[in-house]
Amino acid sequence: MSTGSGAASAPAPDGHDDPTTPDAPRRASMFASLKVRNYRLFFLGQVVSNIGTWMQRIAQDWLVLSLTGSSAAVGITTALQFLPMLLFGLYGGVLVDRLRKRPTLLVTQSAMALTALFLAVLTLTGHVEVWHVYVAAFAMGLATVVDNPARQSFVAELVGRDQLQNAVSLNSANFQSARLVGPAVAGLMITGVGTGWAFLANGLSFVAPLTCLVLMRARDLHAVQRAPRGKGQLREGLHYVAGRPELIWTITLVGFIGTFGFNFPVFLSAFADDVFQAGAGAYSLFNTLMAVGSVTGALLAARRGTARLRVLIAAALAFGALEIVASTAPALWLFALLMVPIGVFSMTVNVTANTSIQMSTDPAMRGRVMALYMMVFLGGSPVGAPIVGWVTDTYGARAGFAAGGAVAATAALVIGLVLARVGNLRLSVGWHRGHPQVRFVPRERRGQLASAA
């Protein structure tokens, strides 16, 4: 891996020399990073907070749908929550590279807690209107501008480079495990006592990560050089990414998938309400089953120990294809079951992209690069969610879901071919130990084989 600010690098010619895996491939202990005390505290705090976050996501989407009856309104809510990332994400990354991560997270997590409590009070008192939800979503998004790159880059300070892939994968498993509990509890609350209690639970859940951040030992953190204040730091970060194909094309792929394929609040609420007429219980079920797949995908990534571009491309193709298949499911039970493999491949895309970018980035640039990654990944929703919501309202949920999957699969195929061309690779089809094998190999190998013959 090159850490110079302008050196370009190409994707690896084969599985043994991938730029996202500078060390030899190896299998890691699935829970190795939990042996680190500071990371263990971070992980435990996030367990509680993530459950609250998923409860609020389900309650927020269902509240908007109940108030308006419109999938487009759900899309607008999602767009407003991620619009600040699109507008200010790069500036958030510049701040994160300058600031100490732990105090920064104490501030951002507190702000997010207050936002959730504000929405809880309005809902429980019966004064909530859809514009209140819009304002709360936008405020949560503003806090996320700094919170997200700070949390992403803080993981490296907690565990160091050697266990970074494992820690990132466990973070994803943590978030998706909460998805098993949060939607189920939210569904019970919505049908039993109302959405306001889910917002209140989320606000109170932030006590856990705030407490764990305070309990961490500063002396055990891995020192990372912070960027000094200065002009041109934003431009410097963009130059850095532009000079590395493995970064720019990974971010581009994630942008397409995040913008059009990951709009699950729009897709799943529409399928639950319009296609199957099954209500909030089915919406929670879809999210829960997707979480089962997502946890599986994250744990497999933690076990794998390496992050390869070829895995990213293959997972993105499978993800898009499965969305298209799910859009045609004739029965609720079949659609629900398909959420599991969709969750597996969506999380494989997420974890592989996240880890490969962090491991290919100079630590002094990590905040800016991760901010760009999150800006593209999350910030695409303000563009994609209203479009997908409009397609869903106009042509139906099946058309909207299929369109999102088609965009994801096409982007994966095109970018896979671009990376192969940049890396001077060709497609090789053959047999290995009695099984068909399709992979990219260096073009020069054809000449070498001819010489050997």
Tab-separated table of C-alpha atoms in Angstrom, residues 23-385:
chain	number	residue	atom	x	y	z
A	23	ASP	CA	-0.615	-8.558	3.964
A	24	ALA	CA	-0.838	-12.217	2.997
A	25	PRO	CA	-4.398	-13.589	3.200
A	26	ARG	CA	-5.163	-15.099	6.552
A	27	ARG	CA	-8.146	-16.177	8.594
A	28	ALA	CA	-8.718	-14.259	11.785
A	29	SER	CA	-10.446	-15.240	15.000
A	30	MET	CA	-14.031	-14.109	14.528
A	31	PHE	CA	-14.062	-12.056	17.745
A	32	ALA	CA	-10.359	-11.173	18.043
A	33	SER	CA	-10.813	-7.400	18.441
A	34	LEU	CA	-13.140	-7.858	21.445
A	35	LYS	CA	-10.045	-8.736	23.478
A	36	VAL	CA	-9.144	-5.023	23.374
A	37	ARG	CA	-10.726	-3.318	26.385
A	38	ASN	CA	-11.460	0.020	24.726
A	39	TYR	CA	-13.013	-1.632	21.697
A	40	ARG	CA	-15.050	-3.918	23.944
A	41	LEU	CA	-16.502	-0.855	25.694
A	42	PHE	CA	-17.194	0.796	22.348
A	43	PHE	CA	-18.886	-2.371	21.094
A	44	LEU	CA	-21.098	-2.761	24.203
A	45	GLY	CA	-22.212	0.870	24.090
A	46	GLN	CA	-23.135	0.522	20.442
A	47	VAL	CA	-25.174	-2.642	21.104
A	48	VAL	CA	-27.645	-0.658	23.206
A	49	SER	CA	-27.636	2.452	21.034
A	50	ASN	CA	-28.067	0.499	17.802
A	51	ILE	CA	-31.187	-1.230	19.108
A	52	GLY	CA	-32.651	2.194	19.832
A	53	THR	CA	-31.600	3.446	16.401
A	54	TRP	CA	-33.401	0.617	14.632
A	55	MET	CA	-36.496	1.169	16.754
A	56	GLN	CA	-36.539	4.817	15.696
A	57	ARG	CA	-35.989	3.974	12.014
A	58	ILE	CA	-38.994	1.660	11.928
A	59	ALA	CA	-41.164	4.013	13.995
A	60	GLN	CA	-40.177	7.060	11.932
A	61	ASP	CA	-40.949	5.399	8.603
A	62	TRP	CA	-44.269	4.056	9.833
A	63	LEU	CA	-45.255	7.358	11.430
A	64	VAL	CA	-44.669	9.231	8.165
A	65	LEU	CA	-46.581	6.597	6.202
A	66	SER	CA	-49.452	6.813	8.725
A	67	LEU	CA	-49.550	10.624	8.593
A	68	THR	CA	-49.378	10.924	4.792
A	69	GLY	CA	-50.159	7.540	3.203
A	70	SER	CA	-47.342	8.214	0.725
A	71	SER	CA	-44.185	6.233	-0.053
A	72	ALA	CA	-42.778	9.422	-1.562
A	73	ALA	CA	-43.100	11.091	1.869
A	74	VAL	CA	-41.095	8.243	3.389
A	75	GLY	CA	-38.510	8.866	0.684
A	76	ILE	CA	-38.447	12.584	1.495
A	77	THR	CA	-37.840	11.783	5.182
A	78	THR	CA	-34.946	9.511	4.244
A	79	ALA	CA	-33.613	12.172	1.895
A	80	LEU	CA	-33.700	14.870	4.580
A	81	GLN	CA	-31.869	12.630	7.024
A	82	PHE	CA	-29.014	12.105	4.572
A	83	LEU	CA	-29.058	15.500	2.820
A	84	PRO	CA	-26.607	17.064	5.339
A	85	MET	CA	-24.112	14.313	4.521
A	86	LEU	CA	-24.383	15.181	0.844
A	87	LEU	CA	-24.010	18.928	1.467
A	88	PHE	CA	-21.468	19.020	4.292
A	89	GLY	CA	-19.950	15.523	4.457
A	90	LEU	CA	-16.513	16.515	3.153
A	91	TYR	CA	-16.267	19.402	5.594
A	92	GLY	CA	-17.174	16.985	8.379
A	93	GLY	CA	-14.245	14.824	7.313
A	94	VAL	CA	-11.864	17.773	7.467
A	95	LEU	CA	-13.036	18.478	11.027
A	96	VAL	CA	-12.662	14.835	12.034
A	97	ASP	CA	-9.049	14.744	10.799
A	98	ARG	CA	-8.306	17.802	12.964
A	99	LEU	CA	-10.180	16.817	16.145
A	100	ARG	CA	-9.707	14.157	18.789
A	101	LYS	CA	-12.253	11.434	18.085
A	102	ARG	CA	-13.493	10.572	21.574
A	103	PRO	CA	-14.523	14.117	22.673
A	104	THR	CA	-16.049	14.641	19.235
A	105	LEU	CA	-18.200	11.534	19.632
A	106	LEU	CA	-19.356	12.651	23.078
A	107	VAL	CA	-20.758	15.819	21.490
A	108	THR	CA	-22.352	14.211	18.434
A	109	GLN	CA	-23.942	11.349	20.359
A	110	SER	CA	-25.442	13.806	22.855
A	111	ALA	CA	-26.916	15.857	20.006
A	112	MET	CA	-28.515	12.775	18.471
A	113	ALA	CA	-30.022	11.804	21.830
A	114	LEU	CA	-31.630	15.231	22.220
A	115	THR	CA	-33.098	15.031	18.715
A	116	ALA	CA	-34.746	11.673	19.455
A	117	LEU	CA	-36.148	12.957	22.766
A	118	PHE	CA	-37.572	16.028	21.004
A	119	LEU	CA	-39.476	13.840	18.552
A	120	ALA	CA	-40.643	11.571	21.400
A	121	VAL	CA	-42.177	14.493	23.304
A	122	LEU	CA	-44.052	15.748	20.230
A	123	THR	CA	-45.391	12.297	19.400
A	124	LEU	CA	-46.384	11.304	22.930
A	125	THR	CA	-48.237	14.590	23.460
A	126	GLY	CA	-50.153	14.142	20.211
A	127	HIS	CA	-48.772	17.295	18.551
A	128	VAL	CA	-46.565	15.651	15.949
A	129	GLU	CA	-46.967	16.628	12.313
A	130	VAL	CA	-45.073	15.372	9.319
A	131	TRP	CA	-42.937	18.513	9.116
A	132	HIS	CA	-41.753	17.847	12.678
A	133	VAL	CA	-40.459	14.470	11.516
A	134	TYR	CA	-38.758	16.160	8.570
A	135	VAL	CA	-37.009	18.635	10.900
A	136	ALA	CA	-35.913	15.876	13.300
A	137	ALA	CA	-34.577	13.779	10.416
A	138	PHE	CA	-32.579	16.737	9.089
A	139	ALA	CA	-31.201	17.517	12.572
A	140	MET	CA	-30.148	13.885	13.025
A	141	GLY	CA	-28.424	14.113	9.658
A	142	LEU	CA	-26.472	17.202	10.712
A	143	ALA	CA	-25.057	15.355	13.719
A	144	THR	CA	-24.224	12.389	11.493
A	145	VAL	CA	-22.026	14.571	9.260
A	146	VAL	CA	-19.364	14.533	11.967
A	147	ASP	CA	-20.428	11.471	13.962
A	148	ASN	CA	-20.187	8.971	11.119
A	149	PRO	CA	-16.615	9.611	9.903
A	150	ALA	CA	-15.530	10.060	13.534
A	151	ARG	CA	-16.907	6.643	14.522
A	152	GLN	CA	-15.537	4.984	11.386
A	153	SER	CA	-12.009	6.334	11.844
A	154	PHE	CA	-12.064	5.929	15.659
A	155	VAL	CA	-12.094	2.144	15.213
A	156	ALA	CA	-8.489	2.253	13.942
A	157	GLU	CA	-7.451	4.112	17.122
A	158	LEU	CA	-9.177	1.492	19.253
A	159	VAL	CA	-7.665	-1.670	17.732
A	160	GLY	CA	-4.820	-0.668	15.390
A	161	ARG	CA	-4.301	-1.718	11.784
A	162	ASP	CA	-3.833	-5.463	12.367
A	163	GLN	CA	-7.361	-5.982	13.687
A	164	LEU	CA	-9.110	-3.298	11.661
A	165	GLN	CA	-10.997	-5.642	9.300
A	166	ASN	CA	-12.189	-7.730	12.227
A	167	ALA	CA	-13.356	-4.685	14.188
A	168	VAL	CA	-15.154	-3.116	11.207
A	169	SER	CA	-16.902	-6.426	10.526
A	170	LEU	CA	-17.957	-6.795	14.156
A	171	ASN	CA	-19.258	-3.217	14.127
A	172	SER	CA	-21.451	-4.150	11.192
A	173	ALA	CA	-22.547	-7.375	12.893
A	174	ASN	CA	-23.345	-5.299	15.988
A	175	PHE	CA	-25.484	-2.861	14.017
A	176	GLN	CA	-27.289	-5.614	12.148
A	177	SER	CA	-27.785	-7.764	15.265
A	178	ALA	CA	-29.619	-4.814	16.752
A	179	ARG	CA	-31.764	-4.967	13.644
A	180	LEU	CA	-33.001	-8.349	14.874
A	181	VAL	CA	-34.254	-6.815	18.111
A	182	GLY	CA	-35.064	-3.195	17.245
A	183	PRO	CA	-37.672	-3.749	14.494
A	184	ALA	CA	-39.410	-6.483	16.490
A	185	VAL	CA	-39.670	-4.286	19.586
A	186	ALA	CA	-40.672	-1.298	17.456
A	187	GLY	CA	-43.439	-3.346	15.826
A	188	LEU	CA	-44.790	-4.303	19.248
A	189	MET	CA	-44.607	-0.705	20.455
A	190	ILE	CA	-46.276	0.728	17.349
A	191	THR	CA	-49.200	-1.675	17.551
A	192	GLY	CA	-49.380	-1.637	21.363
A	193	VAL	CA	-48.601	1.843	22.715
A	194	GLY	CA	-47.627	4.003	19.720
A	195	THR	CA	-44.542	5.281	17.915
A	196	GLY	CA	-43.636	7.882	20.552
A	197	TRP	CA	-42.308	5.266	22.952
A	198	ALA	CA	-39.875	3.985	20.310
A	199	PHE	CA	-38.466	7.514	19.924
A	200	LEU	CA	-38.147	7.825	23.711
A	201	ALA	CA	-36.339	4.485	23.948
A	202	ASN	CA	-33.861	5.593	21.293
A	203	GLY	CA	-33.159	8.873	23.092
A	204	LEU	CA	-32.451	7.067	26.364
A	205	SER	CA	-30.321	4.404	24.634
A	206	PHE	CA	-27.558	6.967	24.004
A	207	VAL	CA	-26.704	6.843	27.713
A	208	ALA	CA	-24.857	3.567	27.019
A	209	PRO	CA	-22.342	4.749	24.375
A	210	LEU	CA	-21.770	8.031	26.213
A	211	THR	CA	-20.927	6.139	29.407
A	212	CYS	CA	-18.631	3.722	27.584
A	213	LEU	CA	-16.771	6.567	25.872
A	214	VAL	CA	-16.116	8.160	29.272
A	215	LEU	CA	-14.833	4.837	30.681
A	216	MET	CA	-12.233	4.282	27.942
A	217	ARG	CA	-8.507	4.524	28.763
A	218	ALA	CA	-6.910	7.264	26.698
A	219	ARG	CA	-3.444	5.742	27.155
A	220	ASP	CA	-4.547	2.550	25.384
A	221	LEU	CA	-5.631	4.314	22.197
A	222	HIS	CA	-3.406	3.924	19.122
A	223	ALA	CA	-1.911	7.316	18.400
A	224	VAL	CA	-2.916	8.814	15.060
A	225	GLN	CA	-1.418	12.030	13.723
A	226	ARG	CA	-4.101	14.710	13.427
A	227	ALA	CA	-4.146	17.040	10.455
A	228	PRO	CA	-3.148	20.623	11.348
A	229	ARG	CA	-5.378	23.539	10.484
A	230	GLY	CA	-4.610	24.852	7.039
A	231	LYS	CA	-5.969	25.824	3.660
A	232	GLY	CA	-6.645	23.368	0.867
A	233	GLN	CA	-7.242	20.315	3.062
A	234	LEU	CA	-10.523	19.490	1.374
A	235	ARG	CA	-8.905	19.695	-2.060
A	236	GLU	CA	-5.976	17.628	-0.786
A	237	GLY	CA	-8.357	14.848	0.281
A	238	LEU	CA	-10.081	14.802	-3.104
A	239	HIS	CA	-6.695	14.704	-4.885
A	240	TYR	CA	-5.654	11.809	-2.681
A	241	VAL	CA	-8.714	9.730	-3.624
A	242	ALA	CA	-8.556	10.668	-7.319
A	243	GLY	CA	-5.016	9.264	-7.568
A	244	ARG	CA	-6.043	5.777	-6.422
A	245	PRO	CA	-8.265	3.629	-8.663
A	246	GLU	CA	-9.010	1.173	-5.840
A	247	LEU	CA	-10.498	4.067	-3.842
A	248	ILE	CA	-12.294	6.087	-6.500
A	249	TRP	CA	-13.979	3.112	-8.184
A	250	THR	CA	-14.963	1.484	-4.895
A	251	ILE	CA	-16.566	4.742	-3.766
A	252	THR	CA	-18.303	5.104	-7.153
A	253	LEU	CA	-19.775	1.603	-6.919
A	254	VAL	CA	-20.969	2.163	-3.357
A	255	GLY	CA	-22.506	5.451	-4.501
A	256	PHE	CA	-24.699	3.784	-7.111
A	257	ILE	CA	-25.764	1.019	-4.744
A	258	GLY	CA	-26.419	3.373	-1.831
A	259	THR	CA	-28.375	5.805	-3.986
A	260	PHE	CA	-30.673	3.329	-5.745
A	261	GLY	CA	-30.350	-0.122	-4.168
A	262	PHE	CA	-30.307	0.549	-0.439
A	263	ASN	CA	-33.604	2.473	-0.170
A	264	PHE	CA	-35.154	-0.242	1.989
A	265	PRO	CA	-37.459	2.094	3.993
A	266	VAL	CA	-39.211	2.965	0.728
A	267	PHE	CA	-39.193	-0.550	-0.752
A	268	LEU	CA	-40.129	-2.600	2.286
A	269	SER	CA	-42.807	-0.277	3.674
A	270	ALA	CA	-44.457	-0.236	0.225
A	271	PHE	CA	-44.377	-4.036	-0.054
A	272	ALA	CA	-45.810	-4.423	3.464
A	273	ASP	CA	-48.540	-1.838	2.997
A	274	ASP	CA	-49.467	-1.900	-0.713
A	275	VAL	CA	-48.416	-5.261	-2.171
A	276	PHE	CA	-49.230	-7.644	0.684
A	277	GLN	CA	-51.516	-5.381	2.812
A	278	ALA	CA	-49.912	-6.868	5.933
A	279	GLY	CA	-49.185	-3.733	8.030
A	280	ALA	CA	-46.399	-2.825	10.437
A	281	GLY	CA	-45.856	-6.411	11.534
A	282	ALA	CA	-44.767	-7.468	8.045
A	283	TYR	CA	-42.527	-4.407	7.714
A	284	SER	CA	-40.776	-5.372	10.953
A	285	LEU	CA	-40.518	-8.988	9.765
A	286	PHE	CA	-38.854	-7.957	6.497
A	287	ASN	CA	-36.303	-5.850	8.381
A	288	THR	CA	-35.673	-8.607	10.916
A	289	LEU	CA	-35.031	-11.277	8.264
A	290	MET	CA	-32.759	-8.923	6.342
A	291	ALA	CA	-30.864	-8.400	9.594
A	292	VAL	CA	-30.382	-12.175	9.941
A	293	GLY	CA	-28.656	-12.164	6.573
A	294	SER	CA	-26.714	-9.013	7.369
A	295	VAL	CA	-25.343	-10.450	10.620
A	296	THR	CA	-24.313	-13.585	8.747
A	297	GLY	CA	-22.567	-11.515	6.093
A	298	ALA	CA	-20.757	-9.418	8.687
A	299	LEU	CA	-19.563	-12.435	10.671
A	300	LEU	CA	-18.326	-14.129	7.503
A	301	ALA	CA	-16.370	-10.953	6.714
A	302	ALA	CA	-14.913	-10.943	10.244
A	303	ARG	CA	-13.830	-14.546	9.760
A	304	ARG	CA	-12.368	-13.893	6.308
A	305	GLY	CA	-9.757	-11.460	7.630
A	306	THR	CA	-9.124	-9.785	4.243
A	307	ALA	CA	-11.002	-7.364	1.957
A	308	ARG	CA	-10.780	-8.087	-1.776
A	309	LEU	CA	-12.103	-6.003	-4.660
A	310	ARG	CA	-13.244	-9.125	-6.497
A	311	VAL	CA	-15.406	-10.067	-3.493
A	312	LEU	CA	-16.908	-6.574	-3.548
A	313	ILE	CA	-17.809	-6.779	-7.261
A	314	ALA	CA	-19.268	-10.296	-6.974
A	315	ALA	CA	-21.325	-9.384	-3.906
A	316	ALA	CA	-22.674	-6.232	-5.587
A	317	LEU	CA	-23.739	-8.242	-8.649
A	318	ALA	CA	-25.482	-10.843	-6.484
A	319	PHE	CA	-27.179	-8.137	-4.416
A	320	GLY	CA	-28.638	-6.410	-7.481
A	321	ALA	CA	-29.793	-9.696	-9.025
A	322	LEU	CA	-31.527	-10.766	-5.817
A	323	GLU	CA	-33.409	-7.453	-5.580
A	324	ILE	CA	-34.745	-8.033	-9.092
A	325	VAL	CA	-35.793	-11.580	-8.167
A	326	ALA	CA	-37.462	-10.408	-4.938
A	327	SER	CA	-39.451	-7.784	-6.828
A	328	THR	CA	-41.281	-10.603	-8.634
A	329	ALA	CA	-42.064	-12.688	-5.518
A	330	PRO	CA	-45.769	-13.640	-5.655
A	331	ALA	CA	-46.215	-14.410	-1.953
A	332	LEU	CA	-45.295	-12.688	1.295
A	333	TRP	CA	-43.433	-15.715	2.681
A	334	LEU	CA	-41.186	-15.961	-0.402
A	335	PHE	CA	-40.456	-12.226	-0.408
A	336	ALA	CA	-39.619	-12.420	3.314
A	337	LEU	CA	-37.229	-15.366	2.817
A	338	LEU	CA	-35.385	-13.521	0.059
A	339	MET	CA	-34.559	-10.778	2.566
A	340	VAL	CA	-31.976	-13.131	4.133
A	341	PRO	CA	-29.620	-13.505	1.131
A	342	ILE	CA	-30.191	-9.855	0.215
A	343	GLY	CA	-28.977	-9.014	3.732
A	344	VAL	CA	-25.921	-11.287	3.342
A	345	PHE	CA	-24.754	-9.653	0.120
A	346	SER	CA	-25.646	-6.084	1.133
A	347	MET	CA	-23.483	-6.464	4.235
A	348	THR	CA	-20.670	-8.098	2.251
A	349	VAL	CA	-20.667	-5.035	-0.015
A	350	ASN	CA	-20.749	-2.674	2.980
A	351	VAL	CA	-18.006	-4.314	5.051
A	352	THR	CA	-15.686	-5.084	2.126
A	353	ALA	CA	-15.884	-1.543	0.763
A	354	ASN	CA	-15.472	0.058	4.201
A	355	THR	CA	-12.486	-2.068	5.195
A	356	SER	CA	-10.673	-1.897	1.873
A	357	ILE	CA	-10.930	1.898	1.862
A	358	GLN	CA	-9.689	2.266	5.444
A	359	MET	CA	-6.781	-0.126	4.919
A	360	SER	CA	-5.744	1.613	1.695
A	361	THR	CA	-5.753	5.099	3.226
A	362	ASP	CA	-3.063	7.063	5.032
A	363	PRO	CA	-4.213	7.528	8.688
A	364	ALA	CA	-3.811	11.315	8.413
A	365	MET	CA	-6.275	11.260	5.489
A	366	ARG	CA	-8.696	8.702	6.905
A	367	GLY	CA	-11.289	11.171	8.192
A	368	ARG	CA	-11.562	12.932	4.833
A	369	VAL	CA	-11.598	9.719	2.813
A	370	MET	CA	-14.203	8.096	5.072
A	371	ALA	CA	-16.269	11.288	4.944
A	372	LEU	CA	-16.229	11.122	1.145
A	373	TYR	CA	-17.147	7.438	1.300
A	374	MET	CA	-20.033	8.085	3.712
A	375	MET	CA	-21.101	11.185	1.781
A	376	VAL	CA	-21.449	9.140	-1.385
A	377	PHE	CA	-22.899	6.078	0.363
A	378	LEU	CA	-25.410	7.880	2.595
A	379	GLY	CA	-25.593	11.221	0.835
A	380	GLY	CA	-26.894	9.608	-2.324
A	381	SER	CA	-30.210	8.974	-0.559
A	382	PRO	CA	-31.429	12.592	-0.965
A	383	VAL	CA	-31.139	11.991	-4.708
A	384	GLY	CA	-32.230	8.374	-4.878
A	385	ALA	CA	-34.950	8.147	-2.220
